[in-house]
Amino acid sequence: MRVSESPSDKYLDQTSLQYLVEKIKDEIKKNGGSSGGNVDLSDYYTKSQIDDIVKKLPSGSTGVGISGVSINSAGHLIISLTDGTVTDVGNVVGKDGVNGTNGKDGVDGVNGKDGTNGKDGTNGVDGQDGADGFSPTIVENAENTDTQYKLDITTVAGTFTTPNLKGKDGKDGTGGSGGGASSEVYSTDEIEIGTWIDGKPIYQKVVPVTLSSTAKSGSVVPDSTQIGSTVSALVDMRAVRTQSQFMVMSTTHIMNTSISYITSFADFKDAILSMSLAKDGTLFINHGYKYNGWKLNIILKYVK
């Protein structure tokens, strides 16, 4: 509460309030009243003003006391006496205090510093250029003739020449018209007959041989001959005998009619025939006693 000099616009402090209450109680006692009455005060004068107000109250000689004290809605102090008289002392409620000054706005916080930018990542390594494509070319061989027709094929791996693609003319039949080209020709001369899996030409040749008669019973003897060419791959090798009922058609052969009598390793040697071809063109034939003196045609297919 505020202590003021004017009862119309100021408030009592706590001490002045207590003083007012005590003074009113004293006056009630002087006038023969009770100090237990209700006192309803919401704001008051200063001490000196209270003294003046109390002096104006009726004196005890009249025998009239205070029955009640209140403040009406207009802020006036109302004194009720025991004889029914009501006295309006005047305004005792001060005006509202002046509004306090608005608080100052708080200071805006300082913006934080920008963070450091991260480093750029390392650029990836450029991929290697792919190899240039290669389109194969096919041209006629410069050495082609009326009886030979070959093609030169060039790829990324190199150039190779095909075997002769032109077949030989067939012989005229008796009483008939000219025959066509033969599908396969057997000759003691080397003939190009096809293409192996690596693109190289396959050659065929028939090599006649007569086996020696030096094998003894229970032994194996070697015979050999040159075919006149070096060899890089053996495609096929067969031995054909047509002078008797037996025909040999493999690189290793056991005489069929002799199997029944084979009861020992010596008997096995007598009935066996085997062939092999070396890269330098040497044809080896190993045979037992049963093949002494045989005449064979060895059919060879090979790549040079």
Short mmCIF file of C-alpha atoms in Angstrom, two decimals, residues 81-221:
data_model
loop_
_atom_site.label_atom_id
_atom_site.label_comp_id
_atom_site.label_asym_id
_atom_site.label_seq_id
_atom_site.Cartn_x
_atom_site.Cartn_y
_atom_site.Cartn_z
CA LEU A 81 -24.00 4.57 15.00
CA THR A 82 -26.00 2.69 17.58
CA ASP A 83 -28.82 5.24 17.38
CA GLY A 84 -29.34 4.42 13.73
CA THR A 85 -27.48 7.44 12.41
CA VAL A 86 -25.26 6.86 9.40
CA THR A 87 -22.39 9.25 8.63
CA ASP A 88 -20.65 9.43 5.19
CA VAL A 89 -17.11 10.46 6.04
CA GLY A 90 -16.07 10.82 2.41
CA ASN A 91 -13.91 9.00 -0.15
CA VAL A 92 -11.22 6.82 1.41
CA VAL A 93 -10.26 4.73 -1.67
CA GLY A 94 -7.30 6.02 -3.63
CA LYS A 95 -7.11 5.99 -7.39
CA ASP A 96 -5.46 3.21 -9.24
CA GLY A 97 -1.74 3.57 -9.37
CA VAL A 98 0.00 4.59 -12.57
CA ASN A 99 0.82 1.70 -14.84
CA GLY A 100 4.38 0.63 -14.59
CA THR A 101 6.76 1.23 -17.44
CA ASN A 102 6.77 -1.49 -20.07
CA GLY A 103 9.74 -3.72 -19.85
CA LYS A 104 12.37 -3.35 -22.53
CA ASP A 105 12.47 -5.85 -25.29
CA GLY A 106 15.16 -8.41 -24.89
CA VAL A 107 18.24 -8.17 -27.12
CA ASP A 108 18.25 -10.55 -30.07
CA GLY A 109 20.83 -13.25 -29.76
CA VAL A 110 23.85 -13.08 -32.02
CA ASN A 111 23.65 -15.40 -34.99
CA GLY A 112 26.06 -18.31 -34.74
CA LYS A 113 28.93 -18.54 -37.19
CA ASP A 114 28.42 -20.59 -40.31
CA GLY A 115 30.01 -24.02 -40.17
CA THR A 116 32.98 -24.81 -42.36
CA ASN A 117 32.06 -26.38 -45.71
CA GLY A 118 33.11 -30.01 -46.12
CA LYS A 119 35.88 -30.82 -48.53
CA ASP A 120 34.98 -31.93 -52.05
CA GLY A 121 35.29 -35.66 -52.69
CA THR A 122 38.02 -36.94 -54.94
CA ASN A 123 36.94 -37.34 -58.56
CA GLY A 124 36.66 -40.94 -59.74
CA VAL A 125 39.17 -42.29 -62.22
CA ASP A 126 37.96 -42.31 -65.82
CA GLY A 127 37.28 -45.77 -67.18
CA GLN A 128 39.49 -47.11 -69.92
CA ASP A 129 38.27 -46.87 -73.49
CA GLY A 130 36.96 -50.13 -74.86
CA ALA A 131 38.86 -51.83 -77.65
CA ASP A 132 37.78 -50.89 -81.15
CA GLY A 133 35.57 -53.43 -82.83
CA PHE A 134 36.87 -55.39 -85.81
CA SER A 135 34.79 -56.37 -88.79
CA PRO A 136 36.00 -59.56 -90.55
CA THR A 137 36.79 -59.34 -94.26
CA ILE A 138 36.49 -62.12 -96.84
CA VAL A 139 38.26 -61.86 -100.17
CA GLU A 140 39.12 -64.31 -102.94
CA ASN A 141 42.57 -65.80 -102.79
CA ALA A 142 44.93 -64.31 -105.36
CA GLU A 143 46.17 -67.76 -106.43
CA ASN A 144 42.76 -69.14 -107.46
CA THR A 145 42.67 -71.08 -110.74
CA ASP A 146 40.13 -73.04 -112.78
CA THR A 147 40.61 -76.03 -110.48
CA GLN A 148 41.16 -74.16 -107.18
CA TYR A 149 38.95 -71.69 -105.38
CA LYS A 150 39.94 -70.45 -101.90
CA LEU A 151 38.95 -67.52 -99.70
CA ASP A 152 41.17 -65.37 -97.46
CA ILE A 153 39.32 -64.59 -94.19
CA THR A 154 40.78 -61.87 -91.96
CA THR A 155 39.62 -61.57 -88.34
CA VAL A 156 41.06 -59.91 -85.25
CA ALA A 157 43.14 -63.03 -84.74
CA GLY A 158 44.74 -62.83 -88.17
CA THR A 159 44.19 -64.07 -91.71
CA PHE A 160 43.69 -67.68 -92.79
CA THR A 161 42.91 -69.24 -96.13
CA THR A 162 40.14 -71.79 -96.58
CA PRO A 163 40.78 -75.16 -98.20
CA ASN A 164 39.97 -75.54 -101.87
CA LEU A 165 36.24 -75.04 -102.17
CA LYS A 166 36.06 -76.34 -105.74
CA GLY A 167 35.65 -80.13 -106.09
CA LYS A 168 37.25 -82.16 -108.81
CA ASP A 169 35.23 -83.21 -111.83
CA GLY A 170 34.01 -86.78 -111.71
CA LYS A 171 35.01 -89.30 -114.35
CA ASP A 172 32.56 -90.06 -117.09
CA GLY A 173 30.64 -93.27 -116.57
CA THR A 174 30.58 -95.95 -119.30
CA GLY A 175 27.79 -95.18 -121.69
CA GLY A 176 26.63 -92.33 -119.51
CA SER A 177 26.94 -88.59 -119.33
CA GLY A 178 29.67 -86.73 -117.48
CA GLY A 179 29.66 -87.34 -113.71
CA GLY A 180 29.71 -84.79 -110.95
CA ALA A 181 32.39 -84.06 -108.41
CA SER A 182 33.38 -86.93 -106.08
CA SER A 183 32.54 -86.49 -102.35
CA GLU A 184 35.87 -88.01 -101.26
CA VAL A 185 38.90 -89.13 -103.21
CA TYR A 186 41.47 -91.66 -101.92
CA SER A 187 44.91 -91.34 -103.39
CA THR A 188 48.50 -92.03 -102.54
CA ASP A 189 48.97 -88.31 -103.26
CA GLU A 190 48.26 -85.78 -100.50
CA ILE A 191 44.79 -84.28 -101.05
CA GLU A 192 43.11 -81.39 -99.18
CA ILE A 193 39.69 -82.64 -98.08
CA GLY A 194 38.28 -80.25 -95.45
CA THR A 195 38.86 -77.84 -92.56
CA TRP A 196 39.93 -78.71 -89.01
CA ILE A 197 38.47 -77.02 -85.90
CA ASP A 198 41.24 -74.38 -85.84
CA GLY A 199 40.53 -73.34 -89.43
CA LYS A 200 43.51 -75.18 -90.92
CA PRO A 201 43.04 -77.51 -93.90
CA ILE A 202 42.78 -81.29 -93.44
CA TYR A 203 44.82 -83.47 -95.75
CA GLN A 204 44.26 -87.12 -96.67
CA LYS A 205 46.74 -89.66 -97.98
CA VAL A 206 46.83 -93.44 -98.50
CA VAL A 207 50.14 -95.04 -97.57
CA PRO A 208 50.62 -98.69 -98.81
CA VAL A 209 52.86 -100.80 -96.53
CA THR A 210 53.99 -104.41 -96.43
CA LEU A 211 54.70 -105.69 -92.96
CA SER A 212 57.92 -107.51 -92.32
CA SER A 213 58.00 -111.27 -91.74
CA THR A 214 60.56 -111.13 -88.92
CA ALA A 215 58.22 -111.42 -85.92
CA LYS A 216 58.72 -114.64 -83.96
CA SER A 217 55.95 -116.27 -82.01
CA GLY A 218 55.53 -114.46 -78.68
CA SER A 219 57.28 -111.27 -79.85
CA VAL A 220 56.44 -107.89 -81.48
CA VAL A 221 58.51 -106.20 -84.23
#
